[in-house]
Coordinates of C-alpha atoms and ligand atoms in Angstrom, one line a residue:
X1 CA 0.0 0.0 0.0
X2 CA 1.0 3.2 -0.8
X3 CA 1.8 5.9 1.9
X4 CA -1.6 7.8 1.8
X5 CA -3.3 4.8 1.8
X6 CA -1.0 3.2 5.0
X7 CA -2.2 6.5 6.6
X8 CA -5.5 6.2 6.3
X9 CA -5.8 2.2 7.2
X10 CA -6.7 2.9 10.7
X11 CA -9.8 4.0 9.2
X12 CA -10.3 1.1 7.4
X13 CA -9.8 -0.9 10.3
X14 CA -12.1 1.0 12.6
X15 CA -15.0 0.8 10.4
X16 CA -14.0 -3.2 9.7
X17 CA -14.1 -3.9 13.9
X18 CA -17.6 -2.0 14.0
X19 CA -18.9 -4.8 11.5
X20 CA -19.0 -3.3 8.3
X21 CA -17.0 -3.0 5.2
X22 CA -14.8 0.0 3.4
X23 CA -12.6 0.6 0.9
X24 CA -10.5 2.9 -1.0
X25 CA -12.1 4.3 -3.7
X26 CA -12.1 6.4 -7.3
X27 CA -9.5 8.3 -8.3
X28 CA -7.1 7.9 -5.6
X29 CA -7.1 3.9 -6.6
X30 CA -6.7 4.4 -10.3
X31 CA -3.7 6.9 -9.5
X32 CA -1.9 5.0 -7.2
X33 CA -2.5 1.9 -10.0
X34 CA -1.0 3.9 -12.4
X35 CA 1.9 5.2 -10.3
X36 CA 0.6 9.0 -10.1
X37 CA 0.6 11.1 -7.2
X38 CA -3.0 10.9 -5.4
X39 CA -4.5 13.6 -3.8
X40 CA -7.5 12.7 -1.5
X41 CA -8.0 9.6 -0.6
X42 CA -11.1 8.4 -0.6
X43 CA -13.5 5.9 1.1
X44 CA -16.3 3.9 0.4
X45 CA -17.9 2.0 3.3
X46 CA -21.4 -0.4 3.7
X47 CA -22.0 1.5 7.3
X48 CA -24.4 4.4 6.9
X49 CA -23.6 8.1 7.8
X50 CA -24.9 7.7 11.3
X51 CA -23.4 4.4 12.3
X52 CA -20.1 6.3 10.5
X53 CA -20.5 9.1 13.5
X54 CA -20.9 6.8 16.4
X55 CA -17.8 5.1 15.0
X56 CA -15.5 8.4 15.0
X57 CA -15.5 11.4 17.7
X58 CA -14.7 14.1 15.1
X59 CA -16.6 14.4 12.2
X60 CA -18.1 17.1 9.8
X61 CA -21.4 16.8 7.5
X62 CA -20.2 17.1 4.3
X63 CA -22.6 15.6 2.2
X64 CA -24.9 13.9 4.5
X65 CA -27.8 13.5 2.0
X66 CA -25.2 11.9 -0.7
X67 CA -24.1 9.4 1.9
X68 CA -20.8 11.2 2.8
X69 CA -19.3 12.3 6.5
X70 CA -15.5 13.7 6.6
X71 CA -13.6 11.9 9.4
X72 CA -10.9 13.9 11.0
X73 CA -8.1 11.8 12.4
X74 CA -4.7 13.9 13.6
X75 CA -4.3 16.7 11.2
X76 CA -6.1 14.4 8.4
X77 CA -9.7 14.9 6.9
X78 CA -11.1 11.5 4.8
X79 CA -14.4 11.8 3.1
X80 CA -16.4 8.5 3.9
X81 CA -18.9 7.5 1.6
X82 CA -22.0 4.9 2.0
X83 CA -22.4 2.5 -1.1
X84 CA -25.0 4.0 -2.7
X85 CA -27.5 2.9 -5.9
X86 CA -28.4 6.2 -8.2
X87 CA -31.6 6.2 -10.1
X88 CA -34.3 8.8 -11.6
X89 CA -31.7 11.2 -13.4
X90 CA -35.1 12.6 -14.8
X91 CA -33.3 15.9 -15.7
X92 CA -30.3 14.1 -17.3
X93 CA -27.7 15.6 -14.3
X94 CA -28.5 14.6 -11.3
X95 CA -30.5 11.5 -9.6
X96 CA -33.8 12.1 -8.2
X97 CA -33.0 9.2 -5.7
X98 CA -29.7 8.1 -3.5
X99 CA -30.1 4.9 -1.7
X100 CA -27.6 3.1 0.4
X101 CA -26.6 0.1 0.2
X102 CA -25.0 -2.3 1.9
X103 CA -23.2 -3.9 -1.2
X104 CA -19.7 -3.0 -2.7
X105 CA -21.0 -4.1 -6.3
X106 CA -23.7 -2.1 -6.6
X107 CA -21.8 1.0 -6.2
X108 CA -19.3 0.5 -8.0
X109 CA -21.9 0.0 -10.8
X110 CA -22.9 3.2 -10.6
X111 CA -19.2 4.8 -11.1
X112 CA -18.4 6.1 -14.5
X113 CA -15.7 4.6 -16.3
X114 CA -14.3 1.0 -15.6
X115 CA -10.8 3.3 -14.4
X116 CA -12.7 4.9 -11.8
X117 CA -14.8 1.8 -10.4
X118 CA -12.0 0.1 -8.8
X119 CA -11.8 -0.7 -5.2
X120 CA -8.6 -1.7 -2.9
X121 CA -8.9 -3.1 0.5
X122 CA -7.0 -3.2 3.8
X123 CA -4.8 -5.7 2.2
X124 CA -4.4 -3.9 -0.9
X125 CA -6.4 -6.2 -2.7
X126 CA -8.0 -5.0 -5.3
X127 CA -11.1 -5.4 -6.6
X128 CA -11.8 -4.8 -10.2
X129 CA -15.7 -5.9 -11.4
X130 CA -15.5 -4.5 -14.8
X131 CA -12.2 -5.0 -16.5
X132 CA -10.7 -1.8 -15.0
X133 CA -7.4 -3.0 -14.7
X134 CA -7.4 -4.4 -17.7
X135 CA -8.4 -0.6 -19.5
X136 CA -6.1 1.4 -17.3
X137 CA -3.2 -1.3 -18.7
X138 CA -4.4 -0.4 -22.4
X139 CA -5.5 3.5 -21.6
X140 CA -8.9 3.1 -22.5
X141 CA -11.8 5.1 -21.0
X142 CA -14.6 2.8 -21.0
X143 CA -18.0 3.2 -19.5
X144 CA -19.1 1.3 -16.8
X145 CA -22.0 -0.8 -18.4
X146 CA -24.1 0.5 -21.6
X147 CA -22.6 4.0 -22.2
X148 CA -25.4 5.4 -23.6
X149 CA -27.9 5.1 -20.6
X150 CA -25.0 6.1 -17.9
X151 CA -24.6 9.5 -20.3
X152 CA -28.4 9.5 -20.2
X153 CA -28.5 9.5 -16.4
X154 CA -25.7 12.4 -15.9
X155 CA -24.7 14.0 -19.3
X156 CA -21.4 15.4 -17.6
X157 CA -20.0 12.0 -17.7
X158 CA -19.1 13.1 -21.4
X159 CA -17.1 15.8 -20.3
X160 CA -15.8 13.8 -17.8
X161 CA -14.5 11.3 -20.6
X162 CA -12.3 14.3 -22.4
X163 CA -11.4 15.6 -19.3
X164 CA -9.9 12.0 -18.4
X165 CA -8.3 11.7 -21.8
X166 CA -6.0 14.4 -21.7
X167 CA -5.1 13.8 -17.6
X168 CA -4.3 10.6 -18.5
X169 CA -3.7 10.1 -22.3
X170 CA -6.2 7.5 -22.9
X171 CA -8.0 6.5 -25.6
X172 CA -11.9 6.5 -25.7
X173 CA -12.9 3.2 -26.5
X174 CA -15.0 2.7 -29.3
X175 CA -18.6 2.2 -28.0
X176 CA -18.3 5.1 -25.3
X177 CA -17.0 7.3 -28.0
X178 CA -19.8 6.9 -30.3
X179 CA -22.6 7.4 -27.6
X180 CA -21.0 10.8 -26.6
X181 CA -21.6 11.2 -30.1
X182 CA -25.0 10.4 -30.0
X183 CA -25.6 12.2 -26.6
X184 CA -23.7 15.3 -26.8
X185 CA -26.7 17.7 -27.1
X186 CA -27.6 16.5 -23.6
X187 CA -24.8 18.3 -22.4
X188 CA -27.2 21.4 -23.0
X189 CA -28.4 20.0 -20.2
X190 CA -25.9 20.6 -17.7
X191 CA -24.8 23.9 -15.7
X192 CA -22.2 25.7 -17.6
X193 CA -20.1 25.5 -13.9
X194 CA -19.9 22.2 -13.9
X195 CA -19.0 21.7 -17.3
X196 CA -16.2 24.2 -17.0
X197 CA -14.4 22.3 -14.1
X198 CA -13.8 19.4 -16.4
X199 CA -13.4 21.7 -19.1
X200 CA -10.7 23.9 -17.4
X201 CA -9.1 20.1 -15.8
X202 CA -8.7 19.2 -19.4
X203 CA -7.2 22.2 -20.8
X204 CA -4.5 22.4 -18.2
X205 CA -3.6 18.8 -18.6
X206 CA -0.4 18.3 -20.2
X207 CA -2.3 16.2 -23.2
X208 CA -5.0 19.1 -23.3
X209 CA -5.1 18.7 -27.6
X210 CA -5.9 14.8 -27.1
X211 CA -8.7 15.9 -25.2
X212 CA -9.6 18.6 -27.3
X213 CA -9.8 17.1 -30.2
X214 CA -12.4 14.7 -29.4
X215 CA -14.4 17.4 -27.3
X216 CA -14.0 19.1 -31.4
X217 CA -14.5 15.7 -32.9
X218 CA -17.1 13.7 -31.0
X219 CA -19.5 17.2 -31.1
X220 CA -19.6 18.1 -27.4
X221 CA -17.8 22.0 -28.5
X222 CA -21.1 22.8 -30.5
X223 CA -23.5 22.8 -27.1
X224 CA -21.0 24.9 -24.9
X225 CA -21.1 28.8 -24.8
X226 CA -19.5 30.3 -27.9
X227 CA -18.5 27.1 -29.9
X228 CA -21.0 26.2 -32.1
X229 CA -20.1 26.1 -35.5
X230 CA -16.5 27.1 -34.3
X231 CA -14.9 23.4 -34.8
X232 CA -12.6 24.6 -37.8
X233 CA -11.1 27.7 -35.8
X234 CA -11.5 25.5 -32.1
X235 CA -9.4 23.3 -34.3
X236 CA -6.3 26.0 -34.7
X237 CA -5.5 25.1 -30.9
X238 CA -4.6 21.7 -32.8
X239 CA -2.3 23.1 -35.1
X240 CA 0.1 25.1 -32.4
X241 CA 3.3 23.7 -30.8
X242 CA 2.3 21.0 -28.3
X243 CA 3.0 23.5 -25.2
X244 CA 0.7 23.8 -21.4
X245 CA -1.2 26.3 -20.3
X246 CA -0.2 28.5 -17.6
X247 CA -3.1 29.1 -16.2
X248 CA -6.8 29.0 -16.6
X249 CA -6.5 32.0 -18.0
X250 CA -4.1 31.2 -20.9
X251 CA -6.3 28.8 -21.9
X252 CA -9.3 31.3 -22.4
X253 CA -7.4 33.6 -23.9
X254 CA -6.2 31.4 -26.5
X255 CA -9.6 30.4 -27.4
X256 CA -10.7 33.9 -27.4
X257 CA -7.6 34.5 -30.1
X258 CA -8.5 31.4 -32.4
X259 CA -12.3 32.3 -32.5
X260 CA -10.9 36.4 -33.4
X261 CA -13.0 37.8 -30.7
X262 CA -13.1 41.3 -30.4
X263 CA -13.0 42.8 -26.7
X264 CA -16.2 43.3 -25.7
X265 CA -17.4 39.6 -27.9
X266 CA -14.6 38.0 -25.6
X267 CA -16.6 39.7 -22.5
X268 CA -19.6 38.5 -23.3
X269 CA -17.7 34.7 -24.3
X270 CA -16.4 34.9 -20.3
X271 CA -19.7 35.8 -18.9
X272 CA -21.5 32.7 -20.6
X273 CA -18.6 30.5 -19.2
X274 CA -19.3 32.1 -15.9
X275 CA -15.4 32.8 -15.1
X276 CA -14.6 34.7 -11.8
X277 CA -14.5 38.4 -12.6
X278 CA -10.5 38.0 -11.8
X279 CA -10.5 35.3 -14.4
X280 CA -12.3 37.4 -16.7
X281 CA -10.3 40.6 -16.4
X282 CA -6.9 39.0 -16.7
X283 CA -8.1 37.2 -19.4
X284 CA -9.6 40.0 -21.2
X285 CA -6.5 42.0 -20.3
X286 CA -4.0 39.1 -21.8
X287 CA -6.0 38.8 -25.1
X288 CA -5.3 42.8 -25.3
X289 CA -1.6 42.3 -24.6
X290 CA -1.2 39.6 -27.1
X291 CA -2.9 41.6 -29.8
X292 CA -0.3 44.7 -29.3
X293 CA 2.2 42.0 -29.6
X294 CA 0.8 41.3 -32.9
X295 CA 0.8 44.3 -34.1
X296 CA 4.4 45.6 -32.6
X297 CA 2.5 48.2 -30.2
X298 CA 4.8 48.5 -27.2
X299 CA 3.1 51.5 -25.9
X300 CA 4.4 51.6 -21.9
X301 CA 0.6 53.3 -20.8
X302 CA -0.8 50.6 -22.7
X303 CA 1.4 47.6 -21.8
X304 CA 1.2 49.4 -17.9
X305 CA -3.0 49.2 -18.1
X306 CA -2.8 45.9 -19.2
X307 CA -0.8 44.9 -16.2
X308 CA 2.5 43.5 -16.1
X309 CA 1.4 40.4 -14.5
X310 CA -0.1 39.4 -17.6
X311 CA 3.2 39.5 -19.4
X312 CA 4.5 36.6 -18.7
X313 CA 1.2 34.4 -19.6
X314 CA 1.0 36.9 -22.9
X315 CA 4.8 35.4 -23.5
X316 CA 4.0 32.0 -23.6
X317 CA 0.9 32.3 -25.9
X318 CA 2.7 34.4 -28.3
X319 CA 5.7 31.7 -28.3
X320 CA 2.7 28.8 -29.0
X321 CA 0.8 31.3 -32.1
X322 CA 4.3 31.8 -33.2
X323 CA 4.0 35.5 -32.9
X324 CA 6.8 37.4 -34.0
X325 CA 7.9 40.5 -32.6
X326 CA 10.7 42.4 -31.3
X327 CA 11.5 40.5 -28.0
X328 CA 14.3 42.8 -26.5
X329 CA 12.5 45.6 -28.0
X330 CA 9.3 44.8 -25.5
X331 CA 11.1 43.8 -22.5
X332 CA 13.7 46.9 -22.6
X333 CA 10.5 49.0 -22.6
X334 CA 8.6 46.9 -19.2
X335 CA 11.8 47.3 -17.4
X336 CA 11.8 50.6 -17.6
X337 CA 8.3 50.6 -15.6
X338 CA 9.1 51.2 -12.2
X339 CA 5.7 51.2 -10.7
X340 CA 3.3 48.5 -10.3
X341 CA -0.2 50.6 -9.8
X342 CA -0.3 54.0 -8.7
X343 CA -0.3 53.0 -4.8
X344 CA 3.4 52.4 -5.3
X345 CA 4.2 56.5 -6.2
X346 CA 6.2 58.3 -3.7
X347 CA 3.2 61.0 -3.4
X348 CA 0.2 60.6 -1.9
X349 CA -3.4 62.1 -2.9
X350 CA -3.5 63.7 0.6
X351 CA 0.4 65.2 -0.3
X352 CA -1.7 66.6 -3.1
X353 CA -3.9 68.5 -1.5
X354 CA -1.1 70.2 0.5
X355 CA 0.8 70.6 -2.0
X356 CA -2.1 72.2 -4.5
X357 CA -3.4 74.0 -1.3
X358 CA -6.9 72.1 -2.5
X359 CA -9.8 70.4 -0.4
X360 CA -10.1 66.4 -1.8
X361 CA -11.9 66.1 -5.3
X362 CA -11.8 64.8 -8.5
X363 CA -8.7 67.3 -9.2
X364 CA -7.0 64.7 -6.7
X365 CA -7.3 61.3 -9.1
X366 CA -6.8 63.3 -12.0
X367 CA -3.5 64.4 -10.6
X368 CA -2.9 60.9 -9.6
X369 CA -3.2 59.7 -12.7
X370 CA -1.6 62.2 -14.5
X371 CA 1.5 61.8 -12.2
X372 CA 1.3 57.8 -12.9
X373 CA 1.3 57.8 -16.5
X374 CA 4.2 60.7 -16.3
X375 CA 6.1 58.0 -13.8
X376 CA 5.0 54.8 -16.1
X377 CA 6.7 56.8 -19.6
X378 CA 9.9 57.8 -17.7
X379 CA 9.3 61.2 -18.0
X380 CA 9.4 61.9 -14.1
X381 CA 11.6 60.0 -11.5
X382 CA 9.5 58.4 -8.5
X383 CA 10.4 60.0 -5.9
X384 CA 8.6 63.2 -3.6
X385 CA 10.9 65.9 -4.7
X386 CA 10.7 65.2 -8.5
X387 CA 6.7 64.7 -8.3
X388 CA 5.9 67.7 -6.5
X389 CA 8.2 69.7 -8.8
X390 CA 6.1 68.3 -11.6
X391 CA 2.8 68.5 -10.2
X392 CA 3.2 71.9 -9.7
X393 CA 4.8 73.0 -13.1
X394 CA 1.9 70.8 -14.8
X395 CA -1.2 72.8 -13.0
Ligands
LIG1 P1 -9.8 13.6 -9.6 O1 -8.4 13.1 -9.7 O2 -10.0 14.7 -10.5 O3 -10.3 13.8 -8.2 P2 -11.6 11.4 -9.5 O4 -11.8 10.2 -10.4 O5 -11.3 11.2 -8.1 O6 -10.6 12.4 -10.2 P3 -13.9 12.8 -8.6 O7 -14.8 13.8 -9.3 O8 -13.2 13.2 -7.4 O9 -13.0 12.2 -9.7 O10 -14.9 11.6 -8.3 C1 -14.5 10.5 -7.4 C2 -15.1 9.2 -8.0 O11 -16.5 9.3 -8.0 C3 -14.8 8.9 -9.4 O12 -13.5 8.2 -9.6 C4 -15.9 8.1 -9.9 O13 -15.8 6.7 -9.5 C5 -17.1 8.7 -9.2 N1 -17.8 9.8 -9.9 C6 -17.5 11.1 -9.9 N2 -18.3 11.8 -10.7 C7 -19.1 10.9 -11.3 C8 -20.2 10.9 -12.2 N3 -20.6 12.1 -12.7 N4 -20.8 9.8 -12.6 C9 -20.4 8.6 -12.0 N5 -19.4 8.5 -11.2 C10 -18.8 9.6 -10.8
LIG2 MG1 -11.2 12.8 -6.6

């Protein structure tokens, strides 16, 4: 057993001398199988949620109605889920009905792909009901029974199978492949924040254009915001140098350069996708950057608004569209910037108004600002004596 697992046996072992069963579960299983690094660990167990909190002292309702109570043991937290049966999906997301169960089988039946449905006991036994082992040895994504009724009880399980493909650089076997296919308008179905988790997993993975270009390929792209009918420019991304993603952001913005949106088309694009409004603005704010690049405009107020953090990100997507410009040209001109945002000038807005003699008011930002953009172009040294000379000869 690996050491996560060896960590959390105790667990294990308490909920085995209380009469039931549990297991390690999902991804953690699959990851340690294939030699990855796991992140959490988790556990499926035949006791229900409150035989789980007579069992431990320190627990937290994470997820009572799904079955699932977080145990914390030392400074470890492990989510403990009862075996559970799924059924309704009326709406295509989400079951109208959790039962638990006492059986092992039955919920791993209900688990996505044969990768994800394996379980490994105390032993490290492991117990594989569907060929699992067998698809993680030749990196196939399978579905866990007939494909298209478990895409027909949660559509996101589509997503899900890209998302997986570029993590992991599988393949999508044949009969799963052609029911997400079939089913992809379902995803219509499904709110744009949960699709944009898996999308957003699969972007940053380092096989993002395997995923890609069955997201393109197999029709999911034409029910998210702002792809349909964009598979022929969705399928540039395909074309560039086989290079990651920073960021979350890189990856939007290199969408938003492949589909030629302007600024406020690119807002609108970012809304639909629900983004944070930090997301959106660095986004928006690296798409601007990358177009001066493009066109050689190394304007410092420009390049300053756009904020310098976005450099760097703005870098790497001009190196993967093969943009050329004048590389020592630009970063000559952003070393000159000596200011980060106007909170970093050596004169204050109240220094203004003793300075000016003048109550607070607008005159005080415009000064600001005027000062800033004097700081940002190198035309004034940041420092008191220089800016007060200059605010006073600029009046
Ligand atoms: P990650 O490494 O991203 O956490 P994971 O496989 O652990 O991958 P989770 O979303 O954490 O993915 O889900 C844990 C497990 O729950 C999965 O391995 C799978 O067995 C099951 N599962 C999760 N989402 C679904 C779903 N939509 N349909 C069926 N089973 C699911
Ligand atoms: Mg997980």
């Amino acid at each position: 057993l690996p050491a996560d697992f060896q960590a959390a046996l105790p667990v294990l072992e308490k909920i085995e001398q209380a009469g039931f069963e549990a297991y390690f579960v999902g991804g953690s299983v699959r990851d340690h199988i294939l030699g990855l690094a796991i992140h959490d660990v988790d556990i499926a167990t035949s006791a229900y949620p409150e035989e789980i909190k007579e069992i431990f002292k320190r627990t937290v309702d994470t997820g009572i109605q799904h079955g699932t109570v977080t145990v914390l043991m030392g400074d470890d937290s492990y989510e403990i889920t009862t075996f559970r049966t799924e059924s309704g999906y009326q709406d295509y997301r989400r079951p109208d009905k959790v039962t638990f169960v006492r059986s092992l089988a039955d919920d791993l039946k209900r688990r996505d792909f044969t990768i994800n449905a394996l379980a490994v006991d105390k032993n490290g036994e492991v117990i594989d009901k569907f060929d699992g082992l067998k698809d993680l040895d030749q990196k196939i994504i399978r579905a866990v029974g007939h494909a298209e009724e478990r895409f027909h009880e949660d559509a996101l399980r589509m997503m899900r199978a890209v998302r997986f493909q570029a993590q992991l650089n599988f393949k999508i076997e044949e009969k799963t492949a052609q029911a997400i296919a079939d089913n992809a308008p379902l995803l219509a179905k499904i709110a744009i924040e949960r699709i944009r988790e898996e999308f957003v997993k699969m972007m940053l993975s380092q096989n993002w254009q395997t995923g890609l270009a069955d997201f393109v390929k197999l029709g999911l792209s034409e029910y998210c915001p702002g792809f349909k009918d964009q598979k022929l420019e969705l399928a540039e991304l395909l074309e560039v140098k086989d290079t990651e993603f920073v960021d979350e952001e890189a990856a939007f913005s290199a969408i938003g350069y492949v589909l030629s949106l302007n600024h406020q088309e690119f807002n609108e694009f970012l809304r639909d996708w629900k983004v944070s409004n930090k997301t959106r603005e660095a986004s928006l704010n690296t798409l601007n950057l990358l177009h001066l690049f493009e066109s050689q405009d190394f304007d410092l107020w420009n390049i300053y608004k756009l904020g310098v953090d976005n450099l760097d990100r703005t870098l790497e997507l001009s190196k993967m569209f093969q943009i050329e410009f004048d590389y020592t040209d630009l970063s000559q001109k952003v070393d000159q910037i000596s200011i980060k945002s106007s909170h970093d000038l050596q004169l204050t807005g109240k220094n203004v108004c003793e300075i000016l003699d003048v109550k607070p008011g607008p005159i005080i930002g415009k000064s600001m600002s005027q000062m800033e953009r004097a700081v940002v172009e190198g035309n004034v040294s940041n420092n008191f004596d220089d800016l007060r000379h200059y605010l006073l000869s600029n009046q």
